[in-house]
XYZ file of C-alpha atoms in Angstrom:
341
model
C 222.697 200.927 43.392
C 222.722 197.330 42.139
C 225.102 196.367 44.844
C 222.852 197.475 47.522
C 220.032 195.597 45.695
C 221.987 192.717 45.742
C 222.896 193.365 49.595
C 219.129 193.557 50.286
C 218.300 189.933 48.562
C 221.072 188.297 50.575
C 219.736 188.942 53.777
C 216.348 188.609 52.881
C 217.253 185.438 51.377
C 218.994 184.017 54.974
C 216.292 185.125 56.251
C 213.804 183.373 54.586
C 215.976 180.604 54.754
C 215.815 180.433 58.586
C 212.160 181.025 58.973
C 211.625 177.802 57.024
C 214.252 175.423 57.708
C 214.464 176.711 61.194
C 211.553 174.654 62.597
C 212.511 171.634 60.790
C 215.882 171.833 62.399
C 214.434 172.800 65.399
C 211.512 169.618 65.072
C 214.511 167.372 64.534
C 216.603 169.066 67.757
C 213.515 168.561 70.182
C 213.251 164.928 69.103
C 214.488 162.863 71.984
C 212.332 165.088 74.173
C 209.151 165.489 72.773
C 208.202 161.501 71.486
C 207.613 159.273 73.382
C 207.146 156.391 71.417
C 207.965 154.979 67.666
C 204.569 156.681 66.172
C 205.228 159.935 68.125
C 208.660 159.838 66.325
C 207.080 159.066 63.180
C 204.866 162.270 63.093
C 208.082 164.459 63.720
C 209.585 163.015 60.899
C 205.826 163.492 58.512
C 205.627 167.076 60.046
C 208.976 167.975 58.462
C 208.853 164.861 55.719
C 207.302 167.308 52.775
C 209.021 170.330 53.028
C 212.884 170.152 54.239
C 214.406 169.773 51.090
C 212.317 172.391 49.628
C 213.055 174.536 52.620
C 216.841 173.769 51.913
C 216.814 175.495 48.611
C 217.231 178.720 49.856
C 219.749 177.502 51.640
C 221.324 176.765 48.062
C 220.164 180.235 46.977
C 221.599 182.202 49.436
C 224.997 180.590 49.261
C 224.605 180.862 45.311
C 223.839 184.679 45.856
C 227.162 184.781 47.986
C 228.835 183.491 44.796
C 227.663 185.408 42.135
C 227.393 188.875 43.255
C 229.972 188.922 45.993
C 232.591 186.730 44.404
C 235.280 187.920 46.909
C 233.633 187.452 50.144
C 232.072 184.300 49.208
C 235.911 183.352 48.686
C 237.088 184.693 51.897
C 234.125 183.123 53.989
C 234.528 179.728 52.628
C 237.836 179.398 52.863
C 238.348 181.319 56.283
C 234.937 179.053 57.515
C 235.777 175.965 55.641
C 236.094 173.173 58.626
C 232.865 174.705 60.022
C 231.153 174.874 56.923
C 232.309 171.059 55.799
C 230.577 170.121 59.308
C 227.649 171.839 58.707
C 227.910 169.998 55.062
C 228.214 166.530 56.661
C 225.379 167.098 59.416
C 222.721 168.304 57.051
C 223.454 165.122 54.650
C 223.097 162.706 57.500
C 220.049 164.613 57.922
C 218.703 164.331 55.012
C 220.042 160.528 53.866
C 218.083 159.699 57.712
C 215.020 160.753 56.046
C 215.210 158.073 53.210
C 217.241 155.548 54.949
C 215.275 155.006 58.373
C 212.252 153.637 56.985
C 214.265 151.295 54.300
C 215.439 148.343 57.170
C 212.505 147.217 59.681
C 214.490 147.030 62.631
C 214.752 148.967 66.186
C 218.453 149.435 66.115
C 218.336 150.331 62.168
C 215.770 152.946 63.266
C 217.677 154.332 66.635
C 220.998 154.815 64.220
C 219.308 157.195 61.689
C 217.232 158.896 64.722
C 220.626 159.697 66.413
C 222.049 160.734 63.000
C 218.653 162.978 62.228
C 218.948 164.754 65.577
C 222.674 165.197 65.325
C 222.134 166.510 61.799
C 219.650 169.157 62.985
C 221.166 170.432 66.401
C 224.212 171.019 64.811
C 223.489 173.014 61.906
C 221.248 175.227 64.028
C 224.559 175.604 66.267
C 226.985 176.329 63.747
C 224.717 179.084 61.644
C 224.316 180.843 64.982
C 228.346 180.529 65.687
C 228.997 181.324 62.145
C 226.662 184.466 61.525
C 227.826 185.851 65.379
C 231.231 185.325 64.218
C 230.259 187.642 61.121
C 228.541 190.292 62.939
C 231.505 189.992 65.844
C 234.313 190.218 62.573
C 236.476 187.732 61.500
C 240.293 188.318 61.590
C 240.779 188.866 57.998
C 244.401 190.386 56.952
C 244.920 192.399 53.474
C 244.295 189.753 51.227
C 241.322 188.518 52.693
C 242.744 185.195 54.107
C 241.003 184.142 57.993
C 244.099 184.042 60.270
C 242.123 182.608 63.155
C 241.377 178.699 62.801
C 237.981 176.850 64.175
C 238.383 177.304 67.778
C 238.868 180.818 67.646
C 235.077 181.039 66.378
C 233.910 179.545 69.891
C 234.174 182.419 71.788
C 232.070 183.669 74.174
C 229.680 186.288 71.985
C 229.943 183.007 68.968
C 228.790 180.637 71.474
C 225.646 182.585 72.456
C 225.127 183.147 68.908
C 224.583 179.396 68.482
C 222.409 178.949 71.518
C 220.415 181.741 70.062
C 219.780 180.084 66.968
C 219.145 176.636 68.502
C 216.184 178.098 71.228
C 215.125 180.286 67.800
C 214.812 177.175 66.077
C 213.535 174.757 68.556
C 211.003 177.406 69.494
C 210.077 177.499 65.886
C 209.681 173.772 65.753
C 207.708 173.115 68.479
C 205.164 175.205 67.598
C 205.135 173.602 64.025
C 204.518 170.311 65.507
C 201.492 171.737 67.310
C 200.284 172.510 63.854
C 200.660 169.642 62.454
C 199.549 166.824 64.979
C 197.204 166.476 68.309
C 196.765 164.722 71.099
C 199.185 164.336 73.805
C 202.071 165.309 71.918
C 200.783 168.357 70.627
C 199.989 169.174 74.481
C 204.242 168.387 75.047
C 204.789 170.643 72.244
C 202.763 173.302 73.398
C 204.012 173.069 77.091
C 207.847 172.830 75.577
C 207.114 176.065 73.702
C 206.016 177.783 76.621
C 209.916 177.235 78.278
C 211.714 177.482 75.446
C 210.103 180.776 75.016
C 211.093 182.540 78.359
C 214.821 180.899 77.710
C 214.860 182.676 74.397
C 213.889 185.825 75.466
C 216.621 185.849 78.519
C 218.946 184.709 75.971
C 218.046 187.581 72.955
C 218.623 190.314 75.722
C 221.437 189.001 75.988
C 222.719 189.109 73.078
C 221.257 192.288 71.962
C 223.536 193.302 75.489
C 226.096 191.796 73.889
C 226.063 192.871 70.242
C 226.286 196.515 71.663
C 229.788 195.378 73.530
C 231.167 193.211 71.127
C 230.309 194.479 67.483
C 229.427 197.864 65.359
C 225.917 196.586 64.909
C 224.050 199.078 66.514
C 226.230 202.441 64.291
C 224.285 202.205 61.387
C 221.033 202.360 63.863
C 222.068 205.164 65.982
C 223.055 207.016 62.847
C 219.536 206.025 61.014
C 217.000 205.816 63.892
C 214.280 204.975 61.727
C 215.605 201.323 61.185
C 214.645 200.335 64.726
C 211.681 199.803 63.529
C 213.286 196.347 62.582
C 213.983 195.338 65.848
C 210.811 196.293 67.044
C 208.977 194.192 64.392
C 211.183 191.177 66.428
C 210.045 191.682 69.720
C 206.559 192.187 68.478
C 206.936 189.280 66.897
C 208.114 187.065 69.606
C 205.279 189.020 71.905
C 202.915 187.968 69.711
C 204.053 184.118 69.257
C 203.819 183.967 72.839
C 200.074 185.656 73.182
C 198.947 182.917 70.533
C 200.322 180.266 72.406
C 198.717 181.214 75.315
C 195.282 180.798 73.355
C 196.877 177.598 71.406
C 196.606 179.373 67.993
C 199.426 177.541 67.244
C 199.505 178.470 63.286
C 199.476 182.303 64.124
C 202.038 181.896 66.798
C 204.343 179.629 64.195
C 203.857 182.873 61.812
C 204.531 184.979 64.701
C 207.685 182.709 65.346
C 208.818 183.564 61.745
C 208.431 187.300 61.690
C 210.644 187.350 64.251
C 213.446 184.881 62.837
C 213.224 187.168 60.141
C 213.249 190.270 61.965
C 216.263 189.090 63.965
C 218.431 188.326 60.463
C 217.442 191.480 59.131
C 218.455 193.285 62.229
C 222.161 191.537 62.096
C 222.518 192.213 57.863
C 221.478 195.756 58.366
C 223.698 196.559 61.341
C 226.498 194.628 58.935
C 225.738 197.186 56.208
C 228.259 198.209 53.874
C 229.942 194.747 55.030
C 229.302 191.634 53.914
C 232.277 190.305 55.880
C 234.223 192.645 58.427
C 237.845 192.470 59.408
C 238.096 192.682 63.008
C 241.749 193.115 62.372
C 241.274 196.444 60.304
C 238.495 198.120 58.681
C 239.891 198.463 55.287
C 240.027 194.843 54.693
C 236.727 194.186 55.208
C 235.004 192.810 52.527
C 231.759 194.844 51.477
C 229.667 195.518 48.895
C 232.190 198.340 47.174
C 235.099 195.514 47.360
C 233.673 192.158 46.572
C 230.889 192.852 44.392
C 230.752 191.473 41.004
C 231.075 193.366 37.777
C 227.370 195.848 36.945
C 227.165 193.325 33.562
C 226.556 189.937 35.885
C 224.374 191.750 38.848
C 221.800 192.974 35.887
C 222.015 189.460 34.129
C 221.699 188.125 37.665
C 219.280 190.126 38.959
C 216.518 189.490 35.753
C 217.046 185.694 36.683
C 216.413 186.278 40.359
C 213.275 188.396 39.564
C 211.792 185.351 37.397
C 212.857 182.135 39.504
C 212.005 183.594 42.890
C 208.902 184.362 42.931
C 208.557 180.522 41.304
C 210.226 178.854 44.288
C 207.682 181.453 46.902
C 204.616 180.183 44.975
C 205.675 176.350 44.871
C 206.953 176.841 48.874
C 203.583 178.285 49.686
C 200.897 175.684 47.341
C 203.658 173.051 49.054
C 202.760 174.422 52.543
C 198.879 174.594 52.178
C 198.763 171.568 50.707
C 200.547 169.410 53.244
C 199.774 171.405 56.146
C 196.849 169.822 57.548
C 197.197 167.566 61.087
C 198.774 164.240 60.496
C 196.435 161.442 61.388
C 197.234 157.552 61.557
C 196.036 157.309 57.813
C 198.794 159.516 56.870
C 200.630 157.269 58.729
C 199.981 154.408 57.473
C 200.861 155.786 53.777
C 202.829 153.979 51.336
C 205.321 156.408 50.791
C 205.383 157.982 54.833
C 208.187 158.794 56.553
């Protein structure tokens, strides 16, 4: 029973995880499209500025889940992943260091270099999760003693690959519609307008997949078997429905939620299809790693799971005062702030 508990925090912890990062990943992606001018760029960096290192935490947390309840697949996927994972280390430093260090040298060229490195640093993560996480539901070629025989090139194939240009229209979707929260003007009207195509891309692309993930991977057993969990997927679609139906009427706060539901949805919808896996062999069954094989011992997941029951909630209630707080419209007076991005 605790193993399953812990099976049920790990996804819901992605998912979190890619609800909130996702739009500043996806802010930082759209960048070179949607400003057109030093203070346009400047609100894209204040509209993420206050909360992408918070977001990141559960980042942190998720990975730290990965380690302490399922020692053994945390060892086989960072090993097996580890060239993927050490460039989705790099990129999300040079995002984060372009944060600090653009603002530090008053000069155009100082300025372009961190803007290239901050939209590198955010396309590229949103690429990899969606390659990596495909990859997972897809199966990794993991041999009896849990070691990856494929190497990095083997993850671009062709169901990985739509993976990650699922995850970046997810993301950028999610990000442009945070953007038309948080400013006005004429480049809340380009985010608006960009949400509007990235929208009908995402939803050619998430049929595809969900094609796809019915060809490629086992996803779909545990729903056939348990009908009752469609209700997952479902809560997607509605969700992306409903993003779009708020756009339309430039809610743009209840189509950002909308946005969220259904990143969420979507993870949920991949962990539960995974389920008893946490990692699956596409070489064999049996050496998949799951949450029978991998799981730490009862003694740590009770520890564990009394710390997780305390801190949590503490990081929700700090992520949500931190999001009320800072979530009004940024205005020139923000801009010209001491301490603004």
């Amino acid at each position: 029973m605790l193993e399953i508990t812990w099976f049920v925090l790990w996804g819901v912890l992605w998912a979190i995880y890619f609800a909130l990062d996702g739009y500043d990943l996806g802010l930082g992606t759209l960048m070179p499209i949607l400003a057109a001018d030093e203070r346009d760029r400047r609100i894209m960096y204040n509209a993420a500025g206050p909360f992408w290192d918070g977001n990141q935490v559960w980042l942190i947390t998720a990975g730290g889940v990965t380690f302490a309840a399922f020692p053994a697949t945390y060892a086989a996927l960072f090993s097996g992943l580890y060239t993927a994972l050490m460039l989705l280390l790099f990129a999300l430093i040079l995002r984060g260091v372009s944060f600090e260090f653009r603002r530090k040298v008053d000069s155009e060229r100082w300025r372009r270099v961190w803007d290239y490195c901050h939209v590198g640093g955010s396309f590229l993560p949103a690429l990899l999760l969606g390659v990596a996480f495909a990859n997972i539901f897809q199966g990794i070629p993991l041999n009896a003693q849990g070691v990856n025989e494929g190497g990095l090139l083997d993850l671009l194939n062709p169901y990985g690959l739509l993976g990650g240009v699922l995850f970046v229209l997810m993301f950028s979707l999610h990000g442009s519609l945070w953007l038309g929260v948080k400013s006005e003007g004429p480049i809340a009207v380009r985010a608006a307008a960009m949400a509007e195509k990235l929208w009908l891309a995402l939803m050619v692309v998430v049929v595809l997949f969900l094609v796809s993930s019915a060809y490629f991977t086992q996803l779909f057993d545990n729903y056939m078997n348990n009908p009752v969990l469609f209700v997952v997927l479902l809560l997607a679609v509605l969700g992306l429905v409903q993003a779009r139906v708020f756009l339309g009427k430039r809610s743009m706060l209840k189509a950002w939620a909308a946005s969220a539901v259904a990143i969420i949805s979507v993870t949920l919808f991949g962990v539960i299809g995974l389920f008893p896996a946490l990692l699956p062999s596409s070489l064999d069954p049996a050496y998949s790693m799951t949450i029978a094989n991998s799981a730490s011992s009862q003694l740590t997941l009770k520890i564990m799971l009394g710390v997780v029951l305390v801190f949590v909630p503490l990081v929700v209630a700090y992520q949500a005062w931190l999001h009320v707080t800072f979530g009004h419209k940024i205005t020139d007076a923000d801009l010209e702030y001491e301490e603004a991005y």
